[in-house]
Amino acid sequence: MAANNYYDPADLRKFGQITEWSEELGTKFFDYYGKVFEEGALTAREKSLIALAVAHTEQCPYCIDAYTKDSLQRGVTKEQMMEAIHVGAAIRSGATLVHGTMMMNKVNKLEM
Amino acid sequence: MSKIKQQSLHKREAELANANRQLEILSNGIFGDGELPTFAKKIKETNQFPLRPKKLEILQINVGYMCNQVCEHCHVDAGPDRKEIMTWETMEQCLDVIKNTGAHTLDLTGGAPEMNPNFRRFVEEASKAGIKDFIVRSNLTIIRANKKYYDLPEFFKKHNVHVVSSMPHWTRGKTDKQRGEGVFDLSIKALQELNAIGYGMPDSDLRLDLVYNPNGAYLPPEQAGLEKDFKHGLLEDFGIHFHNLFAITNLPIARFLDYLIASENYEDYMYQLVDAYNPTAVKNVMCTNTISISWDGWLYDCDFNQMLGLKVASKVKHISDYNETVLNDRNIMISQHCYGCTAGAGSSCQGAVTE
């Protein structure tokens, strides 16, 4: 950890080192992770865009760094990246707002 | 993010116009303190040091650094202000070599090779040598740059030249950002003209290939997938055909190195290259089958080494003493920029070097 920051961009390069303190679990994780991002029913580019959107909803700086670069590398345009992030933002705000129905239900139940 | 510069590093007398300074940067810092392994150390791991040539297949001749464009990633640091131009005398020495070489491919590059005043005479003479594949690396916009170049497509056709052209993207925005305002529209027009006389058309023998290199500090994607995207985009929007797409990695030298340092991307980029190191790509890296000849007749393992001033490690160093047998018995000069040719599927002037 950098002296005065919780997050250091250089720490992203050390991601692979988590395996050193728990080889079995770390290896299983990275095998799984690698498999997930292989070309399948979805293209690697589609997966990269999903990862980019989720990186934003998770607000993970490492993931945003990694999947912005990955998207560029896969030929994704700026417009496509921003649209993907809006999808994430819409779901996140929608998820907040849809809980408004709980509030409404409760109010309706409590009020005469 | 940096703006397109209008002048070469040389004209601006920038620090990185000096090849030795570039080599210092590539040898010090993260490579000097052992944080990342040097290229020599890396290839030793798979017993591929020293790197040695295989059979010579490609003679690549750089006929001059003058260019009508000043692309911000250019490893040649080319531009209108560069005055290094191959003379006819050196071209004659090259022609002697071309007539006797065992190489099957002749590859003319620059700068914009067409800006050499003896370019056409050289192509006419060289095409008589009967080399199997005669490539000219044309930046496309040169064809529309001035009336005197308008007939280049017909000239290329007459001499059965294989045209290889840079095209950074199938959309205007990304192309102009890398190469300058208006480059996309001019390139499209040039491609349409080439298509009109048969270049790049399906089943045509008039070869037209495009070169893609990333528009920043990241690596190219898988070449075959990108070729599909380019073909789809250029055909759908502009009715353009071409044969193959070569995806080339930007090597950390000259203007691209300058950009990496100025944008604070240098270390991350070198990490990307080292992480993507592929020992299989080393076996087919282009310096093992190419000789690069500079505008002033010096011999190099590749165009990148030419720009870094790393002449071949051979008794034969100049076109005037050319001897293919002696040249082929040499160790290839390497530094950390070589990681650019061994990342992922590998990279060469003919694109990826592995399947």
Short mmCIF file of C-alpha atoms in Angstrom, two decimals:
data_model
loop_
_atom_site.label_atom_id
_atom_site.label_comp_id
_atom_site.label_asym_id
_atom_site.label_seq_id
_atom_site.Cartn_x
_atom_site.Cartn_y
_atom_site.Cartn_z
CA MET A 1 0.00 0.00 0.00
CA ALA A 2 1.29 3.42 -0.90
CA ALA A 3 2.14 5.53 2.13
CA ASN A 4 -0.72 8.00 1.90
CA ASN A 5 -3.25 6.32 -0.36
CA TYR A 6 -5.46 3.28 -0.07
CA TYR A 7 -5.29 2.86 -3.83
CA ASP A 8 -2.09 2.80 -5.91
CA PRO A 9 -2.31 2.16 -9.70
CA ALA A 10 0.89 0.09 -9.48
CA ASP A 11 -0.94 -2.38 -7.18
CA LEU A 12 -2.99 -3.55 -10.17
CA ARG A 13 0.17 -5.17 -11.54
CA LYS A 14 0.42 -7.17 -8.29
CA PHE A 15 -3.03 -8.74 -8.67
CA GLY A 16 -1.48 -12.07 -9.65
CA GLN A 17 0.51 -12.12 -6.41
CA ILE A 18 -2.59 -12.88 -4.31
CA THR A 19 -1.95 -16.49 -5.30
CA GLU A 20 1.29 -16.47 -3.28
CA TRP A 21 -0.57 -16.41 0.04
CA SER A 22 -3.17 -18.97 -0.95
CA GLU A 23 -2.02 -20.90 -3.94
CA GLU A 24 -4.94 -23.26 -4.34
CA LEU A 25 -7.70 -20.67 -4.07
CA GLY A 26 -5.75 -18.07 -6.05
CA THR A 27 -5.06 -20.50 -8.87
CA LYS A 28 -8.69 -21.64 -8.95
CA PHE A 29 -9.82 -18.02 -9.08
CA PHE A 30 -7.52 -17.06 -11.96
CA ASP A 31 -8.38 -20.23 -13.90
CA TYR A 32 -12.06 -19.37 -13.51
CA TYR A 33 -11.46 -15.70 -14.32
CA GLY A 34 -9.54 -16.53 -17.48
CA LYS A 35 -12.20 -19.00 -18.60
CA VAL A 36 -15.00 -16.47 -18.06
CA PHE A 37 -13.38 -13.98 -20.42
CA GLU A 38 -12.72 -16.44 -23.23
CA GLU A 39 -14.72 -16.08 -26.43
CA GLY A 40 -17.94 -18.06 -25.99
CA ALA A 41 -21.61 -17.40 -26.72
CA LEU A 42 -20.57 -13.80 -26.10
CA THR A 43 -17.59 -12.27 -27.88
CA ALA A 44 -14.55 -11.18 -25.89
CA ARG A 45 -15.48 -7.60 -26.80
CA GLU A 46 -19.01 -7.94 -25.41
CA LYS A 47 -17.58 -9.40 -22.21
CA SER A 48 -15.13 -6.53 -21.94
CA LEU A 49 -17.98 -4.01 -22.19
CA ILE A 50 -20.03 -5.85 -19.55
CA ALA A 51 -16.94 -5.88 -17.31
CA LEU A 52 -16.49 -2.16 -17.88
CA ALA A 53 -20.07 -1.39 -16.91
CA VAL A 54 -19.86 -3.61 -13.81
CA ALA A 55 -16.49 -2.06 -12.91
CA HIS A 56 -18.31 1.25 -12.66
CA THR A 57 -21.27 -0.01 -10.65
CA GLU A 58 -18.77 -1.72 -8.32
CA GLN A 59 -16.75 1.51 -8.39
CA CYS A 60 -13.52 -0.48 -8.53
CA PRO A 61 -10.67 1.77 -9.73
CA TYR A 62 -8.48 -1.21 -10.66
CA CYS A 63 -11.27 -2.73 -12.76
CA ILE A 64 -12.05 0.59 -14.46
CA ASP A 65 -8.35 0.99 -15.30
CA ALA A 66 -8.08 -2.57 -16.62
CA TYR A 67 -11.30 -2.72 -18.64
CA THR A 68 -11.01 0.73 -20.16
CA LYS A 69 -7.66 -0.39 -21.58
CA ASP A 70 -9.06 -3.80 -22.51
CA SER A 71 -12.02 -2.19 -24.32
CA LEU A 72 -9.76 0.16 -26.29
CA GLN A 73 -7.56 -2.78 -27.19
CA ARG A 74 -10.59 -4.65 -28.52
CA GLY A 75 -11.60 -1.76 -30.76
CA VAL A 76 -14.50 -0.54 -28.60
CA THR A 77 -15.29 3.12 -29.28
CA LYS A 78 -15.62 5.87 -26.64
CA GLU A 79 -19.34 6.14 -27.45
CA GLN A 80 -19.86 2.41 -26.86
CA MET A 81 -17.98 2.58 -23.56
CA MET A 82 -20.03 5.51 -22.32
CA GLU A 83 -23.29 3.82 -23.33
CA ALA A 84 -22.26 0.71 -21.41
CA ILE A 85 -21.60 2.82 -18.32
CA HIS A 86 -25.02 4.44 -18.68
CA VAL A 87 -26.56 0.97 -18.69
CA GLY A 88 -24.79 0.30 -15.39
CA ALA A 89 -25.83 3.69 -14.03
CA ALA A 90 -29.45 3.16 -15.11
CA ILE A 91 -29.62 -0.23 -13.40
CA ARG A 92 -27.97 1.16 -10.29
CA SER A 93 -30.29 4.17 -10.05
CA GLY A 94 -33.25 2.04 -11.08
CA ALA A 95 -32.37 -0.40 -8.33
CA THR A 96 -32.53 2.46 -5.84
CA LEU A 97 -35.74 3.85 -7.23
CA VAL A 98 -37.59 0.55 -7.56
CA HIS A 99 -37.20 0.18 -3.78
CA GLY A 100 -39.46 3.23 -3.62
CA THR A 101 -42.30 0.77 -4.03
CA MET A 102 -41.32 -0.73 -0.65
CA MET A 103 -41.54 2.72 0.90
CA MET A 104 -44.91 3.27 -0.75
CA ASN A 105 -46.19 -0.12 0.45
CA LYS A 106 -45.06 0.66 3.99
CA VAL A 107 -46.62 4.12 3.96
CA ASN A 108 -49.86 2.71 2.61
CA LYS A 109 -49.85 0.05 5.31
CA LEU A 110 -49.10 2.44 8.16
CA GLU A 111 -51.38 5.28 7.19
CA MET A 112 -55.07 5.19 7.81
CA MET B 1 -3.67 12.82 -24.30
CA SER B 2 -1.43 14.85 -26.53
CA LYS B 3 -2.03 16.97 -29.58
CA ILE B 4 -0.76 16.14 -33.04
CA LYS B 5 2.61 17.81 -33.44
CA GLN B 6 3.29 19.62 -36.66
CA GLN B 7 7.04 19.07 -36.58
CA SER B 8 9.29 16.07 -36.14
CA LEU B 9 11.34 15.55 -32.96
CA HIS B 10 14.40 16.32 -35.09
CA LYS B 11 13.06 19.66 -36.24
CA ARG B 12 12.09 20.56 -32.68
CA GLU B 13 15.54 19.44 -31.52
CA ALA B 14 13.74 17.40 -28.89
CA GLU B 15 15.68 15.21 -26.46
CA LEU B 16 14.33 12.02 -28.04
CA ALA B 17 15.52 12.97 -31.52
CA ASN B 18 18.76 11.48 -30.20
CA ALA B 19 18.76 7.68 -30.69
CA ASN B 20 21.33 7.14 -27.92
CA ARG B 21 19.07 8.96 -25.46
CA GLN B 22 16.22 6.63 -26.46
CA LEU B 23 18.43 3.60 -25.90
CA GLU B 24 19.43 4.95 -22.48
CA ILE B 25 15.79 5.31 -21.47
CA LEU B 26 15.07 1.76 -22.67
CA SER B 27 18.00 0.37 -20.69
CA ASN B 28 17.62 2.34 -17.47
CA GLY B 29 14.69 2.82 -15.09
CA ILE B 30 12.52 -0.27 -14.66
CA PHE B 31 14.92 -2.33 -16.78
CA GLY B 32 18.07 -0.92 -15.18
CA ASP B 33 17.05 -1.78 -11.62
CA GLY B 34 15.78 -5.26 -12.50
CA GLU B 35 12.10 -4.50 -11.85
CA LEU B 36 11.45 -5.89 -15.34
CA PRO B 37 13.75 -8.35 -17.15
CA THR B 38 15.71 -7.04 -20.13
CA PHE B 39 14.81 -8.55 -23.51
CA ALA B 40 18.13 -10.41 -23.58
CA LYS B 41 17.39 -11.97 -20.18
CA LYS B 42 13.87 -12.90 -21.27
CA ILE B 43 14.92 -14.71 -24.45
CA LYS B 44 17.70 -16.49 -22.54
CA GLU B 45 14.94 -18.19 -20.51
CA THR B 46 13.92 -20.09 -23.66
CA ASN B 47 17.45 -20.49 -25.05
CA GLN B 48 16.81 -18.02 -27.86
CA PHE B 49 19.79 -15.79 -27.10
CA PRO B 50 21.59 -14.64 -29.14
CA LEU B 51 18.89 -14.03 -31.71
CA ARG B 52 20.12 -15.28 -35.10
CA PRO B 53 18.80 -14.81 -38.63
CA LYS B 54 17.07 -17.55 -40.58
CA LYS B 55 16.85 -17.51 -44.36
CA LEU B 56 16.65 -13.97 -45.76
CA GLU B 57 13.18 -13.38 -47.20
CA ILE B 58 12.60 -9.63 -47.14
CA LEU B 59 14.73 -6.70 -48.26
CA GLN B 60 13.22 -3.59 -46.75
CA ILE B 61 14.52 -0.34 -48.17
CA ASN B 62 13.80 2.97 -46.51
CA VAL B 63 14.11 5.53 -49.30
CA GLY B 64 13.82 8.55 -47.02
CA TYR B 65 12.26 10.01 -43.89
CA MET B 66 10.34 12.80 -45.64
CA CYS B 67 6.58 12.42 -45.31
CA ASN B 68 3.50 14.52 -45.96
CA GLN B 69 2.10 13.52 -42.55
CA VAL B 70 3.37 13.92 -38.97
CA CYS B 71 1.67 11.00 -37.20
CA GLU B 72 2.10 11.14 -33.48
CA HIS B 73 3.06 7.48 -33.10
CA CYS B 74 5.62 7.47 -35.95
CA HIS B 75 8.70 5.35 -35.14
CA VAL B 76 10.59 7.02 -37.99
CA ASP B 77 9.94 10.54 -36.68
CA ALA B 78 9.03 11.28 -40.30
CA GLY B 79 7.56 14.51 -41.59
CA PRO B 80 7.78 17.23 -44.23
CA ASP B 81 10.78 18.69 -42.41
CA ARG B 82 12.95 15.56 -42.70
CA LYS B 83 15.54 15.92 -45.43
CA GLU B 84 17.10 12.45 -45.35
CA ILE B 85 16.43 11.13 -48.85
CA MET B 86 18.10 8.20 -50.63
CA THR B 87 20.19 9.36 -53.60
CA TRP B 88 20.10 7.71 -57.02
CA GLU B 89 23.64 6.51 -56.43
CA THR B 90 22.53 4.53 -53.34
CA MET B 91 19.45 3.33 -55.23
CA GLU B 92 21.74 1.93 -57.92
CA GLN B 93 23.65 0.03 -55.25
CA CYS B 94 20.30 -1.29 -53.96
CA LEU B 95 19.32 -2.35 -57.51
CA ASP B 96 22.52 -4.41 -57.79
CA VAL B 97 21.57 -6.15 -54.55
CA ILE B 98 17.94 -6.67 -55.65
CA LYS B 99 19.09 -8.37 -58.86
CA ASN B 100 21.12 -10.94 -56.92
CA THR B 101 19.27 -11.41 -53.65
CA GLY B 102 17.74 -14.66 -52.43
CA ALA B 103 14.92 -12.69 -50.82
CA HIS B 104 11.43 -13.13 -52.31
CA THR B 105 10.04 -9.80 -51.06
CA LEU B 106 11.11 -6.24 -51.71
CA ASP B 107 9.53 -3.76 -49.31
CA LEU B 108 9.86 -0.01 -49.94
CA THR B 109 9.12 2.24 -47.02
CA GLY B 110 9.80 5.75 -45.68
CA GLY B 111 8.55 8.41 -44.77
CA ALA B 112 6.33 8.54 -47.77
CA PRO B 113 8.51 6.67 -50.27
CA GLU B 114 6.71 8.40 -53.15
CA MET B 115 8.27 11.73 -52.06
CA ASN B 116 11.74 10.58 -53.07
CA PRO B 117 12.31 12.32 -56.43
CA ASN B 118 13.73 9.09 -57.90
CA PHE B 119 10.97 6.87 -56.52
CA ARG B 120 9.34 6.06 -59.89
CA ARG B 121 12.61 5.42 -61.67
CA PHE B 122 13.63 3.12 -58.84
CA VAL B 123 10.34 1.18 -58.93
CA GLU B 124 10.59 0.81 -62.72
CA GLU B 125 14.11 -0.60 -62.47
CA ALA B 126 13.47 -2.76 -59.40
CA SER B 127 10.33 -4.33 -60.90
CA LYS B 128 12.48 -5.66 -63.76
CA ALA B 129 14.39 -7.85 -61.28
CA GLY B 130 11.41 -10.21 -61.07
CA ILE B 131 11.06 -10.23 -57.28
CA LYS B 132 7.98 -12.24 -56.32
CA ASP B 133 6.37 -9.72 -53.99
CA PHE B 134 7.09 -6.02 -54.48
CA ILE B 135 5.60 -3.95 -51.67
CA VAL B 136 5.29 -0.18 -51.43
CA ARG B 137 4.15 1.17 -48.07
CA SER B 138 1.92 4.06 -49.08
CA ASN B 139 0.17 6.24 -46.52
CA LEU B 140 -2.80 6.76 -48.90
CA THR B 141 -3.08 10.53 -48.37
CA ILE B 142 0.00 11.05 -50.55
CA ILE B 143 -2.09 9.93 -53.52
CA ARG B 144 -4.35 12.97 -52.99
CA ALA B 145 -1.66 15.32 -51.63
CA ASN B 146 -0.65 16.89 -54.94
CA LYS B 147 -1.56 16.58 -58.63
CA LYS B 148 1.78 14.97 -59.38
CA TYR B 149 0.76 11.98 -57.26
CA TYR B 150 -2.79 11.53 -58.63
CA ASP B 151 -1.69 8.83 -61.08
CA LEU B 152 0.12 6.74 -58.45
CA PRO B 153 -2.58 4.01 -58.40
CA GLU B 154 -2.11 3.49 -62.16
CA PHE B 155 1.66 3.57 -61.72
CA PHE B 156 1.46 0.93 -58.99
CA LYS B 157 -0.77 -1.21 -61.20
CA LYS B 158 1.55 -0.95 -64.17
CA HIS B 159 4.42 -2.34 -62.11
CA ASN B 160 2.32 -4.88 -60.24
CA VAL B 161 3.18 -3.26 -56.91
CA HIS B 162 1.64 -4.71 -53.74
CA VAL B 163 0.25 -1.71 -51.86
CA VAL B 164 0.34 -1.76 -48.05
CA SER B 165 -1.32 1.22 -46.44
CA SER B 166 -1.85 2.55 -42.94
CA MET B 167 -5.45 2.88 -41.81
CA PRO B 168 -5.80 3.26 -38.05
CA HIS B 169 -9.55 2.77 -37.90
CA TRP B 170 -12.68 2.42 -39.98
CA THR B 171 -14.13 5.54 -38.37
CA ARG B 172 -13.16 9.15 -39.00
CA GLY B 173 -12.62 10.21 -35.36
CA LYS B 174 -9.97 7.67 -34.43
CA THR B 175 -8.09 8.06 -37.71
CA ASP B 176 -7.87 11.85 -37.64
CA LYS B 177 -6.88 11.87 -33.97
CA GLN B 178 -3.81 9.75 -34.70
CA ARG B 179 -2.82 11.05 -38.12
CA GLY B 180 -4.22 14.55 -38.39
CA GLU B 181 -7.34 16.39 -39.46
CA GLY B 182 -8.73 15.30 -42.83
CA VAL B 183 -6.58 12.16 -43.10
CA PHE B 184 -9.59 9.86 -42.91
CA ASP B 185 -11.48 11.44 -45.84
CA LEU B 186 -8.36 11.54 -48.01
CA SER B 187 -7.56 7.91 -47.16
CA ILE B 188 -11.10 6.81 -48.04
CA LYS B 189 -10.89 8.60 -51.38
CA ALA B 190 -7.50 7.01 -52.13
CA LEU B 191 -8.81 3.54 -51.23
CA GLN B 192 -11.80 4.05 -53.52
CA GLU B 193 -9.47 5.03 -56.36
CA LEU B 194 -7.32 1.96 -55.75
CA ASN B 195 -10.45 -0.22 -55.73
CA ALA B 196 -11.65 1.38 -58.95
CA ILE B 197 -8.64 0.05 -60.86
CA GLY B 198 -8.83 -3.37 -59.24
CA TYR B 199 -6.67 -3.03 -56.10
CA GLY B 200 -8.00 -4.92 -53.10
CA MET B 201 -10.99 -6.38 -54.92
CA PRO B 202 -11.95 -9.96 -54.08
CA ASP B 203 -10.10 -12.37 -56.41
CA SER B 204 -7.91 -9.56 -57.74
CA ASP B 205 -4.16 -10.14 -58.03
CA LEU B 206 -3.56 -6.47 -57.30
CA ARG B 207 -2.83 -6.76 -53.58
CA LEU B 208 -4.03 -4.07 -51.21
CA ASP B 209 -3.43 -4.67 -47.51
CA LEU B 210 -4.06 -2.32 -44.63
CA VAL B 211 -2.02 -1.75 -41.49
CA TYR B 212 -3.61 -1.02 -38.13
CA ASN B 213 -1.74 0.18 -35.10
CA PRO B 214 -3.38 1.18 -31.81
CA ASN B 215 -4.21 4.80 -31.23
CA GLY B 216 -2.51 4.99 -27.85
CA ALA B 217 -0.79 3.11 -25.04
CA TYR B 218 -2.42 -0.26 -25.52
CA LEU B 219 -1.79 -3.37 -27.58
CA PRO B 220 -3.59 -4.37 -30.78
CA PRO B 221 -6.41 -6.89 -30.62
CA GLU B 222 -6.41 -10.27 -32.29
CA GLN B 223 -5.70 -9.61 -35.98
CA ALA B 224 -8.35 -11.85 -37.60
CA GLY B 225 -11.22 -10.38 -35.56
CA LEU B 226 -10.08 -6.84 -36.24
CA GLU B 227 -9.81 -7.58 -39.97
CA LYS B 228 -13.48 -8.62 -39.94
CA ASP B 229 -14.45 -5.35 -38.23
CA PHE B 230 -12.44 -3.29 -40.71
CA LYS B 231 -13.89 -5.16 -43.69
CA HIS B 232 -17.41 -4.80 -42.40
CA GLY B 233 -17.02 -1.09 -41.50
CA LEU B 234 -15.25 -0.01 -44.69
CA LEU B 235 -17.53 -2.00 -46.98
CA GLU B 236 -20.80 -1.00 -45.34
CA ASP B 237 -20.06 2.71 -45.01
CA PHE B 238 -17.82 3.37 -48.01
CA GLY B 239 -18.03 0.36 -50.34
CA ILE B 240 -14.30 -0.29 -49.87
CA HIS B 241 -12.59 -3.64 -50.34
CA PHE B 242 -9.11 -4.71 -49.26
CA HIS B 243 -7.31 -8.02 -48.82
CA ASN B 244 -5.63 -8.41 -45.44
CA LEU B 245 -5.25 -6.34 -42.32
CA PHE B 246 -1.93 -6.34 -40.46
CA ALA B 247 -2.22 -5.47 -36.76
CA ILE B 248 1.06 -3.90 -35.65
CA THR B 249 2.14 -3.10 -32.11
CA ASN B 250 3.55 0.39 -31.52
CA LEU B 251 7.18 0.05 -30.50
CA PRO B 252 8.42 2.33 -27.73
CA ILE B 253 10.80 4.41 -29.80
CA ALA B 254 10.91 7.89 -31.37
CA ARG B 255 7.61 9.78 -31.32
CA PHE B 256 5.68 6.95 -29.67
CA LEU B 257 8.26 6.82 -26.88
CA ASP B 258 8.01 10.59 -26.57
CA TYR B 259 4.22 10.27 -26.29
CA LEU B 260 4.48 7.45 -23.70
CA ILE B 261 6.77 9.50 -21.49
CA ALA B 262 4.83 12.77 -21.87
CA SER B 263 1.52 11.05 -21.07
CA GLU B 264 3.06 9.10 -18.14
CA ASN B 265 2.19 5.79 -19.80
CA TYR B 266 5.74 4.54 -20.36
CA GLU B 267 6.05 2.16 -17.39
CA ASP B 268 2.54 0.73 -17.78
CA TYR B 269 3.12 0.18 -21.48
CA MET B 270 6.41 -1.64 -20.90
CA TYR B 271 4.68 -3.80 -18.27
CA GLN B 272 1.99 -4.64 -20.85
CA LEU B 273 4.61 -5.62 -23.42
CA VAL B 274 6.57 -7.75 -20.96
CA ASP B 275 3.41 -9.40 -19.58
CA ALA B 276 2.31 -10.25 -23.13
CA TYR B 277 5.75 -11.69 -24.05
CA ASN B 278 5.27 -14.76 -26.23
CA PRO B 279 8.35 -16.98 -26.76
CA THR B 280 6.73 -18.51 -29.85
CA ALA B 281 6.62 -15.08 -31.49
CA VAL B 282 10.40 -14.79 -31.00
CA LYS B 283 10.94 -17.64 -33.45
CA ASN B 284 9.24 -15.73 -36.27
CA VAL B 285 10.17 -12.18 -35.40
CA MET B 286 10.86 -10.18 -38.58
CA CYS B 287 14.51 -9.37 -37.90
CA THR B 288 15.19 -13.09 -38.43
CA ASN B 289 14.20 -12.91 -42.11
CA THR B 290 14.71 -9.24 -43.02
CA ILE B 291 17.47 -6.82 -43.84
CA SER B 292 16.63 -3.15 -43.51
CA ILE B 293 18.54 -0.62 -45.64
CA SER B 294 18.55 3.05 -44.69
CA TRP B 295 18.37 6.07 -47.01
CA ASP B 296 22.16 6.40 -46.75
CA GLY B 297 22.83 2.72 -47.44
CA TRP B 298 23.57 1.39 -43.93
CA LEU B 299 22.27 -2.06 -43.03
CA TYR B 300 20.10 -2.92 -40.03
CA ASP B 301 18.20 -5.89 -38.60
CA CYS B 302 14.90 -4.00 -38.91
CA ASP B 303 13.45 -0.54 -39.50
CA PHE B 304 13.22 0.03 -35.73
CA ASN B 305 16.91 -0.70 -35.20
CA GLN B 306 17.56 1.66 -38.11
CA MET B 307 15.82 4.47 -36.23
CA LEU B 308 17.81 3.63 -33.09
CA GLY B 309 21.07 3.68 -35.04
CA LEU B 310 21.79 0.01 -34.22
CA LYS B 311 23.65 -1.16 -37.32
CA VAL B 312 24.01 -4.87 -38.06
CA ALA B 313 26.65 -6.67 -36.02
CA SER B 314 28.50 -7.86 -39.12
CA LYS B 315 31.66 -7.07 -41.05
CA VAL B 316 29.28 -6.01 -43.81
CA LYS B 317 27.54 -2.88 -42.62
CA HIS B 318 26.85 -0.93 -45.81
CA ILE B 319 25.09 -1.63 -49.10
CA SER B 320 28.35 -0.90 -50.93
CA ASP B 321 29.88 -4.04 -49.32
CA TYR B 322 26.69 -6.14 -49.42
CA ASN B 323 27.22 -9.87 -49.09
CA GLU B 324 24.20 -11.95 -48.11
CA THR B 325 26.18 -14.97 -46.89
CA VAL B 326 28.38 -12.90 -44.59
CA LEU B 327 25.39 -10.86 -43.40
CA ASN B 328 23.34 -13.89 -42.51
CA ASP B 329 26.04 -15.04 -40.11
CA ARG B 330 25.41 -12.44 -37.44
CA ASN B 331 23.81 -11.88 -34.06
CA ILE B 332 20.76 -9.61 -34.15
CA MET B 333 21.01 -6.37 -32.18
CA ILE B 334 18.37 -6.16 -29.45
CA SER B 335 17.12 -3.84 -26.75
CA GLN B 336 13.89 -3.49 -24.77
CA HIS B 337 11.95 -2.11 -27.77
CA CYS B 338 12.08 -5.69 -29.12
CA TYR B 339 9.34 -6.63 -26.62
CA GLY B 340 7.01 -4.80 -29.04
CA CYS B 341 7.52 -7.50 -31.67
CA THR B 342 7.03 -10.43 -29.27
CA ALA B 343 3.87 -9.34 -27.43
CA GLY B 344 0.79 -11.51 -27.85
CA ALA B 345 0.58 -12.90 -31.37
CA GLY B 346 3.76 -10.99 -32.20
CA SER B 347 4.14 -8.05 -34.54
CA SER B 348 6.00 -7.34 -37.75
CA CYS B 349 5.63 -5.20 -40.86
CA GLN B 350 3.49 -8.11 -42.10
CA GLY B 351 1.37 -8.07 -38.93
CA ALA B 352 1.07 -10.94 -36.42
CA VAL B 353 3.80 -13.60 -36.59
CA THR B 354 1.91 -16.48 -34.96
CA GLU B 355 -1.46 -18.07 -35.72
#
